[in-house]
XYZ file of C-alpha atoms in Angstrom:
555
model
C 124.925 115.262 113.127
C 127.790 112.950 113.909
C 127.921 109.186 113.366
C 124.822 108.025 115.602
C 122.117 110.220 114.040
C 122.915 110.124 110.586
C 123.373 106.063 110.640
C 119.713 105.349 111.336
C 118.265 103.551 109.074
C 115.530 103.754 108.352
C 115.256 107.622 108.806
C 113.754 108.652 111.720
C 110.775 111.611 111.404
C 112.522 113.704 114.219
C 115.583 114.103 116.315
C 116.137 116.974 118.689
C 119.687 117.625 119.637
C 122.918 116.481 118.191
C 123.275 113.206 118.868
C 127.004 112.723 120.141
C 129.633 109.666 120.617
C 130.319 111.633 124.257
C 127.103 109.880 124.863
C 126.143 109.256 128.055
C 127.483 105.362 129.399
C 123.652 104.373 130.238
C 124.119 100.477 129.888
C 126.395 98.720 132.448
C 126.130 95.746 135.074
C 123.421 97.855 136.898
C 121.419 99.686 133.613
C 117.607 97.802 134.779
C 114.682 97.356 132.479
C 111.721 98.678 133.902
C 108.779 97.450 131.660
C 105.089 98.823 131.442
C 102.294 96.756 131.212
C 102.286 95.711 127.231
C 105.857 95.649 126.663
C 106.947 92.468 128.687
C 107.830 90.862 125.271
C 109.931 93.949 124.178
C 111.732 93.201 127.464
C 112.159 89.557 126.952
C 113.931 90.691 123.142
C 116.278 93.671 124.313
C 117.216 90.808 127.164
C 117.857 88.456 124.177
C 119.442 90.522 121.776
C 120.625 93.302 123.179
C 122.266 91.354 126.883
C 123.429 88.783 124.842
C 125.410 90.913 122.572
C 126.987 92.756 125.612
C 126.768 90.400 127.795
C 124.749 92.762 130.692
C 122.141 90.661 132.609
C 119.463 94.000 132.193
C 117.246 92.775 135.117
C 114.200 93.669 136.122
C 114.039 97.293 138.427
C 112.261 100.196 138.694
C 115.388 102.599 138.854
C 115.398 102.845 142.614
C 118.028 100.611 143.423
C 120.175 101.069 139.941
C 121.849 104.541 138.582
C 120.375 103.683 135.130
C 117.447 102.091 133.828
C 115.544 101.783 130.388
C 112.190 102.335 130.858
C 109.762 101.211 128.390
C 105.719 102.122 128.509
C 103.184 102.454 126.117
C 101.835 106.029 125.991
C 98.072 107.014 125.287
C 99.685 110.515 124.287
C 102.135 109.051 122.042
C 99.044 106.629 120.386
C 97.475 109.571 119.685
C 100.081 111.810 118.098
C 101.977 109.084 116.484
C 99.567 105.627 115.593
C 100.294 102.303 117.476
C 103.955 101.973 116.035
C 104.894 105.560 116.569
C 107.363 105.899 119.810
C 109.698 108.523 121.251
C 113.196 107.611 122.791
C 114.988 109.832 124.627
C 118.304 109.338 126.393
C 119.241 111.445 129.263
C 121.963 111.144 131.731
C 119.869 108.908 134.205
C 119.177 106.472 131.218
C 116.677 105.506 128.573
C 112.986 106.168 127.744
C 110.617 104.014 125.099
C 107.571 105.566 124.825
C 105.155 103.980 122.289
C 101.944 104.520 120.754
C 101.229 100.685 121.649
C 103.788 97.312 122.337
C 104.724 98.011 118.675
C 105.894 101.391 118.752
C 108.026 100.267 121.900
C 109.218 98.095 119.873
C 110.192 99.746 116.944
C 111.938 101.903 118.951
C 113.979 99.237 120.753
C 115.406 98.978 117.460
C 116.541 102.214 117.387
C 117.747 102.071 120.458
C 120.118 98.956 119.366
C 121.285 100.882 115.902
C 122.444 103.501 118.551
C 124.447 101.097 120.635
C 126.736 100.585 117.514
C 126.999 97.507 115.332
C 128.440 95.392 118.097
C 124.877 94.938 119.263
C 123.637 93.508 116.587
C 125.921 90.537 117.411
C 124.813 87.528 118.775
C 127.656 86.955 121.965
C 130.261 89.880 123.623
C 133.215 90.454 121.179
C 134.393 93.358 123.497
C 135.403 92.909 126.868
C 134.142 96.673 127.417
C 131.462 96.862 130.724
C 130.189 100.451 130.024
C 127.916 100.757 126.755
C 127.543 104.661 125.383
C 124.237 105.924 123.777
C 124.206 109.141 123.060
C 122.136 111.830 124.541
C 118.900 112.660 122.245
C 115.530 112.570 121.311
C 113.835 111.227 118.841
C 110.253 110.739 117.852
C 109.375 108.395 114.865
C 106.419 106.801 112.913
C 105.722 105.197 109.907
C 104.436 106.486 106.570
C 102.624 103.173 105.694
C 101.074 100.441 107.900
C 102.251 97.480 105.338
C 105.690 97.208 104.859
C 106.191 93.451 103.740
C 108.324 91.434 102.677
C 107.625 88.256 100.352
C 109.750 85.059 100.459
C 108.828 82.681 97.794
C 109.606 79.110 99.661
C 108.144 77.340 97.146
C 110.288 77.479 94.093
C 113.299 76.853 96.686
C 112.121 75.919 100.180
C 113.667 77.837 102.813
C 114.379 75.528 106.202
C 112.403 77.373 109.383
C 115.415 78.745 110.956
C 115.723 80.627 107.564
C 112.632 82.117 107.889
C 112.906 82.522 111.631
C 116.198 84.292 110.811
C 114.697 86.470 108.036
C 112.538 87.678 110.607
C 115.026 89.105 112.591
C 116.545 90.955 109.751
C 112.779 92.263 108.539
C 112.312 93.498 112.609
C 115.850 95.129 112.409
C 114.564 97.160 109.599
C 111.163 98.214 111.593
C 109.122 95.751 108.386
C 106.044 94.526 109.845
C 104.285 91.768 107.352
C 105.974 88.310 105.896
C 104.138 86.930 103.042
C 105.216 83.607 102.829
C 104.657 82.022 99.181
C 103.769 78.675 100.371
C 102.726 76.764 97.093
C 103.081 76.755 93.494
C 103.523 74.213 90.438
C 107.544 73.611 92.069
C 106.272 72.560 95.602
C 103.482 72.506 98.208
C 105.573 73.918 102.244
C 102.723 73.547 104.433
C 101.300 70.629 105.974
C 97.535 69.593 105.708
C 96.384 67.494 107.709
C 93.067 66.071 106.117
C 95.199 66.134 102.890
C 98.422 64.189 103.832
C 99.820 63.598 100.298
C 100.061 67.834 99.797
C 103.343 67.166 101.475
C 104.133 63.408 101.134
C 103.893 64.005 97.271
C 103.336 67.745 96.595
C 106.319 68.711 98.679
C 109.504 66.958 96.761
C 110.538 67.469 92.850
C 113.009 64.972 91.231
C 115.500 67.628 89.702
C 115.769 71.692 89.513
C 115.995 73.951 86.518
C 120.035 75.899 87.407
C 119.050 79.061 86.087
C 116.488 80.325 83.607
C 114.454 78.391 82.119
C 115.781 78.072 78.897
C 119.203 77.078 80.715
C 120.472 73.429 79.495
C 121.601 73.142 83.106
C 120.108 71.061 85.692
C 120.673 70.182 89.444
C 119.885 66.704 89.341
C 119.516 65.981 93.250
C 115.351 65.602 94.280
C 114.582 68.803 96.112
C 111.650 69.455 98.834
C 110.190 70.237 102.616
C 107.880 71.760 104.221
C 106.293 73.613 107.401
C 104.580 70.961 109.950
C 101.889 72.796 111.462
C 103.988 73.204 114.610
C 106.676 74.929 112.644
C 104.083 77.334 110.925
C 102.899 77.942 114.894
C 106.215 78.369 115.604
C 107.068 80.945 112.668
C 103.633 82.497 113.420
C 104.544 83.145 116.993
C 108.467 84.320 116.636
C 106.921 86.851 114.339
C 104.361 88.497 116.702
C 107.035 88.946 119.554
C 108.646 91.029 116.646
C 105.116 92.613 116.239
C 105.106 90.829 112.224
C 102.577 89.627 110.754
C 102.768 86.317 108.314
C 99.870 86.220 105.749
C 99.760 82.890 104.185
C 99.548 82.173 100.539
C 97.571 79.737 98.823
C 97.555 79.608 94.828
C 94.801 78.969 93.209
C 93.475 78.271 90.245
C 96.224 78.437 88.637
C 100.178 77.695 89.897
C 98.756 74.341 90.859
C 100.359 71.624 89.691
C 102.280 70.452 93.006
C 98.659 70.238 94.484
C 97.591 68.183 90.791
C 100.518 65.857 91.725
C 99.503 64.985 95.197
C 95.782 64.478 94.060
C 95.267 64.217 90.401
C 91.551 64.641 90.581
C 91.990 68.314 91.144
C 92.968 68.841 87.495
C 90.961 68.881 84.561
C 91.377 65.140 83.711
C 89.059 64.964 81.016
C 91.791 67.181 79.217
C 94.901 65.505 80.651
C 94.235 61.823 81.726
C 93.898 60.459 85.502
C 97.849 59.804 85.588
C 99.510 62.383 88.101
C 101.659 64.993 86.870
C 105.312 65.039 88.492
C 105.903 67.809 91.027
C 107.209 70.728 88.515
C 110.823 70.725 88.127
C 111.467 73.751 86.166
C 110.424 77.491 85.673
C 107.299 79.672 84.440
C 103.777 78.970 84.247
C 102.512 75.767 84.075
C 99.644 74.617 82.217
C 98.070 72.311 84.910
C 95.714 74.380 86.788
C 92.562 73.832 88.680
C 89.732 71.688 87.882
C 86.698 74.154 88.309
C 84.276 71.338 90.371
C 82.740 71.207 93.822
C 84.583 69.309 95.207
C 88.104 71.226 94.104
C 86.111 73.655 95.955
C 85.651 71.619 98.771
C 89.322 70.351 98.822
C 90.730 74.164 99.311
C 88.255 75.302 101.964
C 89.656 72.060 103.637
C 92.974 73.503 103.483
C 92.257 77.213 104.326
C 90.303 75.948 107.307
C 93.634 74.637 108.643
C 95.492 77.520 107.492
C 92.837 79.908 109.283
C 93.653 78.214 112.205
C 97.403 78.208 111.796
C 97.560 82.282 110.885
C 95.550 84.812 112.713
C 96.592 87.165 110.116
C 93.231 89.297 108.608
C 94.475 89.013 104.981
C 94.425 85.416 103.472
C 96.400 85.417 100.493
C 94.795 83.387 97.060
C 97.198 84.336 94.376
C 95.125 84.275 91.604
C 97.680 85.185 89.074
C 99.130 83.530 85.766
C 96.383 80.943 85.003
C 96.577 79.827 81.724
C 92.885 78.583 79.887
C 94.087 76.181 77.599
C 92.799 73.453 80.037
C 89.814 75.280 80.540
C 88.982 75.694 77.198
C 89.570 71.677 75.910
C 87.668 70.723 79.016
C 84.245 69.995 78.037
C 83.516 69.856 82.291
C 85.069 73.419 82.129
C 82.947 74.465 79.614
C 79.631 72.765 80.855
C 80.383 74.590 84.415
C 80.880 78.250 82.377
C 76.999 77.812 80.848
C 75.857 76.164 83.715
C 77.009 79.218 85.769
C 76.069 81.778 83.285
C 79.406 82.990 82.585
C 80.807 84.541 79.690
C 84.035 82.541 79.212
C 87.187 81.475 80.512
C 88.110 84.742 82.502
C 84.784 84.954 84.718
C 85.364 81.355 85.225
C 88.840 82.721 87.059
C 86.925 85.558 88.399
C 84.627 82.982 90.186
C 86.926 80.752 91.632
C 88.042 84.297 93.023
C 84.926 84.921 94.336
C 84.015 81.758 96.396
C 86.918 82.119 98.186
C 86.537 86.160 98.654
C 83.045 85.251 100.315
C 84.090 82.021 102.143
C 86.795 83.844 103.854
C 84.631 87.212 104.650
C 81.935 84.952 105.977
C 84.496 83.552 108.279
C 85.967 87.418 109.859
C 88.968 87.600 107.230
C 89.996 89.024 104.016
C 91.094 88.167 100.939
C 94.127 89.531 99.229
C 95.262 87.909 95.720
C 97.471 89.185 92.518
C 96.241 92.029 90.279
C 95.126 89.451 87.874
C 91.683 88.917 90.289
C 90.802 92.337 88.963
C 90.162 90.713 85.622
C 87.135 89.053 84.608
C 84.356 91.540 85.969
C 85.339 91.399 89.069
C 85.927 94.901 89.748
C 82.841 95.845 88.714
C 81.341 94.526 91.884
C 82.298 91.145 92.136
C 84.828 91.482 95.377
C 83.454 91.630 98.585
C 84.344 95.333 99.864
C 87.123 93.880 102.618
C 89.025 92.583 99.570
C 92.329 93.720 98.689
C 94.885 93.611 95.658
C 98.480 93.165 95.362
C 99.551 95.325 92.505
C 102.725 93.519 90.764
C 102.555 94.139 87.295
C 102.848 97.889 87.710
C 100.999 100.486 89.159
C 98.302 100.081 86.889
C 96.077 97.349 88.766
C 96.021 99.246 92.292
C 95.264 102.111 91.054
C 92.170 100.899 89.490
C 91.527 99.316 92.815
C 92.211 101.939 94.577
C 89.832 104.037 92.783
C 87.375 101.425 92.825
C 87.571 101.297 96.751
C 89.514 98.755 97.243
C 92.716 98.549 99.951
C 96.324 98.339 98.077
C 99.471 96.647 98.381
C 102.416 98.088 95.749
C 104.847 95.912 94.919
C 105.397 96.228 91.076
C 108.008 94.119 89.548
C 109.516 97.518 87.956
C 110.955 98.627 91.139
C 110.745 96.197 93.727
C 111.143 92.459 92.679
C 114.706 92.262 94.431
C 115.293 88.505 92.542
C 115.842 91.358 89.831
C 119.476 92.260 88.758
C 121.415 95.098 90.775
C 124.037 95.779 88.092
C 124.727 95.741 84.645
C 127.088 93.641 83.208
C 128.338 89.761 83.175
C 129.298 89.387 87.371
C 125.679 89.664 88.715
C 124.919 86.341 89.535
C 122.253 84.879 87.437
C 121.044 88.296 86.141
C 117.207 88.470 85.648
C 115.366 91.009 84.560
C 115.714 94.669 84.642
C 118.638 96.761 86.556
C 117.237 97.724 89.893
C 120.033 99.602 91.595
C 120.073 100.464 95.674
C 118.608 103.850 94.190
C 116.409 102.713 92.152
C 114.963 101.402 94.991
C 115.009 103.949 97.725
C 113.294 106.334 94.612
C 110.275 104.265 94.999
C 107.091 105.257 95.836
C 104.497 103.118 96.627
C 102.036 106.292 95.714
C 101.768 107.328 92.447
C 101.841 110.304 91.227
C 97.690 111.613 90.195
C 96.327 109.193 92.322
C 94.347 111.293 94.307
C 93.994 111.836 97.893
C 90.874 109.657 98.074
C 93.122 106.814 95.868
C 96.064 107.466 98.167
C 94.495 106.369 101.500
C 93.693 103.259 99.877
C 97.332 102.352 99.332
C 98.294 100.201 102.965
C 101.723 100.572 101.702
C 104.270 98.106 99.537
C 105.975 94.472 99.759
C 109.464 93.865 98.407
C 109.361 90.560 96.432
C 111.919 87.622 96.490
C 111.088 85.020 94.121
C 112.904 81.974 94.477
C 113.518 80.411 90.862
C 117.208 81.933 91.342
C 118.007 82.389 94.697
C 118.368 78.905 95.966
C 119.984 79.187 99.253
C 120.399 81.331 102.114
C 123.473 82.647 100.716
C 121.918 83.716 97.590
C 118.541 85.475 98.900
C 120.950 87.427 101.386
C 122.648 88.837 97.926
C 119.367 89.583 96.561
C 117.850 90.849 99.513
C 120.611 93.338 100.689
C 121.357 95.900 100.861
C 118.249 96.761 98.715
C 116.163 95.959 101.460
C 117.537 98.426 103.773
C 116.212 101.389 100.897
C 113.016 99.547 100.855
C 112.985 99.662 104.481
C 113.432 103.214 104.718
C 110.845 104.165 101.576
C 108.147 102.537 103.197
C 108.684 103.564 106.369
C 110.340 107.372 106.307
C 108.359 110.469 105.511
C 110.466 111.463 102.344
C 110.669 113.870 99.436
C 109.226 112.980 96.331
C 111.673 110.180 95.098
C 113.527 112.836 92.508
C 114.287 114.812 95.656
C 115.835 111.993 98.058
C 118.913 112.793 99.134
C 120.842 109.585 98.302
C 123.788 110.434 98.616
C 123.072 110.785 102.532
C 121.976 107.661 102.426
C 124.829 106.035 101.068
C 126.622 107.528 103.747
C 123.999 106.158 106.673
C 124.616 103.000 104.646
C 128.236 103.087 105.281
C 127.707 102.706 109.341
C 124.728 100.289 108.526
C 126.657 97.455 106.437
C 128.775 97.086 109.694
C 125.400 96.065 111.469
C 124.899 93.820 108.829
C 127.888 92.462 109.221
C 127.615 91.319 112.665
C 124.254 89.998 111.672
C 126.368 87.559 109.096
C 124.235 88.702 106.191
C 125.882 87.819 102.555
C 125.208 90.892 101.183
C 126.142 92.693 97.744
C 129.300 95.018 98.741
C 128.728 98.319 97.031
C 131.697 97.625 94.256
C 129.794 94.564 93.458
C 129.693 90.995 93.430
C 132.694 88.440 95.696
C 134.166 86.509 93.461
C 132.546 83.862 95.594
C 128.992 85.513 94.886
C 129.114 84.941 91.005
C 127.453 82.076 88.955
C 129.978 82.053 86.127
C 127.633 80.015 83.349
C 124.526 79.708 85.088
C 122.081 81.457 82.541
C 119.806 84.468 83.343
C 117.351 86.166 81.852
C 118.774 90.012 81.410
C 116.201 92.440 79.951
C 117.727 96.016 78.516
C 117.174 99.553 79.247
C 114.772 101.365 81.667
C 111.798 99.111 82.805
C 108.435 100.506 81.687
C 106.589 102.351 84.824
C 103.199 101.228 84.169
């Protein structure tokens, strides 16, 4: 193949011919869009994208009055053969063809259809004053190995304005990723507006000071640090994401990772341990102590908030987080431990496990379905305690979903071990704030999010993965583009390429696809790691990390 076919990312399952730079010049002043019903919106986004960058008006036209035309349609035979976001393309010498398994597929391969155009499409006005656009003659048919291929952005440790999320969007749709789980509170911050609960952002929202760096860094930023989504942002997020056929599951932490909600209402912590005074938004790393009160009306306060959030999100899968709650509170509290006899349970850890279950009810009673951390495995809960519709994110290895899995339960991989991206890319002293393991590009486009002995039963529980960018480190566009990419473009193409087992991907191929593809990100303006490393411009001389040695443990 020559320069068009092998630049794909990611990988497409099939393409018949050669594709060729003696393409055929299909786009011009005259090239039409002729749109089947369903893909209006895919029409409206190659007008947007696509025009803009080469300044061609694309109008509407059925081909009879214009020598080319890009014809888009979604195909029952295609749905069948290849799922919803399956398509074919193929480019002949009287233009384009889209054909997808539903508005998705067309979609997905719209994006194709721009990484054929070259990387001047991906920019966002004419830089050539060229008038006749090549795309080569081929076909190609495509469709994705998993159905969830996500992407988490943690906006709570460092809130991210809209138009960075809006713009992270665009770069998960470039890469054919279809879910954005968007972190929106922890101990550092509450993002999302409430309106029966006002203070969540008037307090919750803002920190005096940040931790620069680890947590056992001396260093601080000392300038007070907030925002957050108004509810017409989150409908505006919500809505830019399903023209790019995304969807945005929300995520709400509880019981633990709490203390931004503690500060706004102090009631909602165990103040029979602490006092009545309100804690200050946290300003610093880890896992806070402050976590949930177990009462009622804590209860009552959070199905407040996920009845606005339900009506914000149409996503299915609510997330509850449900990780890293310490029981120190818990155990002092003599509330706590009144509720634990009163409710028959065994300890601290079913008392977790039951704050897990209200909500896992409350949401399946109202047509959705819980997702939360490993960690809601624990406790008894697997043993019957989740609702069958609930599903796990597996972060601390493999380990937790493939006990859910097994147990019946759906799956989400994203262990830290391969593909938390805030992790280092590089040894040595120029990654910026270096944390955790090395996770090279490679590492990364070796994982799997199936495990090897799983099972064929256990594998068809597995949706698929989520890349992971925590925020502690990355406090700025700038920096969550360096963590992000190009990393993201091999997690792109492992979730959604039909590949070898990961000891038999041909990387080095990919390197070279890579080569074509950091032009497109280029023209996208993404601050990306350059394969020789760090710009001088991208290191935190003196900033600590937290660097951890050798191979991570695959657990």
């Amino acid at each position: 193949m020559t320069d068009f076919g092998p630049s794909l990312i990611p990988l497409p399952r099939r393409v018949e011919g050669i594709p060729s730079a003696d393409g055929v010049g299909v786009l011009d002043e005259y090239t039409a869009v002729n749109a089947g019903p369903g893909t209006e919106g895919v029409a409206r986004w190659l007008r947007a994208t696509v025009g803009a960058a080469t300044g061609l008006p694309l109008p509407d036209g059925d081909g009879d009055e214009h020598h080319d035309t890009i014809v888009l349609r979604v195909c029952p035979e295609a749905a069948r053969e290849l799922g919803p976001e399956g398509y074919r393309f193929r480019s002949e010498g009287d233009g384009v063809a889209i054909d997808g398994g539903g508005a998705a597929g067309v979609f997905r391969g719209a994006q194709t259809f721009r990484q054929l155009l070259g990387p001047e499409a991906f920019r966002r006005a004419p830089v050539t004053g060229k008038r006749e656009w090549a795309v080569p003659v081929t076909t190609i048919e495509d469709a994705p190995r998993f159905a969830w291929r996500g992407v988490l952005l943690d906006v709570a440790r460092h809130f991210l304005p809209k138009d960075g999320v809006l713009r992270y969007l665009d770069l998960l749709a470039a890469h054919k990723l279809n879910v954005l789980h968007l972190h929106l509170t922890d101990d550092q911050g509450w993002r999302i507006e409430i309106l029966r609960h006002p203070r969540l952002t008037e307090a919750g929202a803002w920190r005096a000071r940040t931790k620069l760096g680890h947590r056992a860094s001396p260093l601080w930023d000392e300038r007070p640090h907030g925002g957050y989504y108004t509810q017409d942002d989150i409908r505006e997020i919500v809505a830019y994401a399903a023209e790019r056929h995304i969807t945005v599951v929300p995520e709400i932490d509880v019981p633990g990772h709490s203390q931004a909600a503690i500060a706004a209402y102090p009631w909602l912590g165990n103040t029979d341990v602490t006092g009545t005074a309100a804690p200050e938004v946290w300003d610093t790393w880890g896992v806070s102590p402050n976590v949930l009160a177990p009462s009622d009306r804590t209860l009552a306060f959070y199905e407040d908030v996920l009845t606005e959030v339900l009506e914000l999100f149409p996503s299915p899968f609510v997330h509850i987080g449900g990780d890293e709650c310490p029981k120190d509170q818990w155990r002092a509290s003599p509330a706590a431990q009144a509720r634990i006899r009163e409710l028959g349970l065994a300890g601290e850890d079913e008392l977790q496990s039951w704050f897990v279950r209200h909500f896992d009810r409350w949401l399946a009673e109202r047509g959705r379905r819980l997702i939360g951390w490993d960690e809601i495995l624990e406790g008894g809960l697997l043993e019957g305690g989740l609702t069958e519709g609930a599903a796990v994110s597996s972060w601390r290895g493999y380990a937790g979903g493939i006990a859910a899995a097994r147990a019946g339960h759906d799956v989400v991989m994203c262990p830290e071990q391969h593909v938390y991206l805030d992790h280092r890319q590089a040894a040595g002293t120029d990654e910026p704030v270096p944390i955790g393991h090395v996770r090279t590009l490679e590492d990364v486009y070796r994982f799997d999010p199936v495990p090897p002995g799983l099972g064929e039963a256990g594998a068809a529980r597995v949706l698929g993965a989520q890349a992971n960018l925590w925020s502690e480190v990355t406090e700025n566009q700038q920096r969550l583009d360096y963590q992000a990419f190009p990393r993201l473009a091999a997690f792109a193409e492992a979730v959604w390429s039909h590949l070898p087992a990961p000891a038999e991907r041909d990387y080095p191929a990919f390197e070279r696809r890579m080569t074509a593809h950091y032009a497109r990100l280029d023209a996208l303006g993404v601050d990306y790691r350059p394969p020789g490393g760090p710009r001088p411009w991208q290191r935190r001389p003196g900033v600590l990390g937290r660097p951890i040695e050798g191979a991570p443990p695959i657990v």
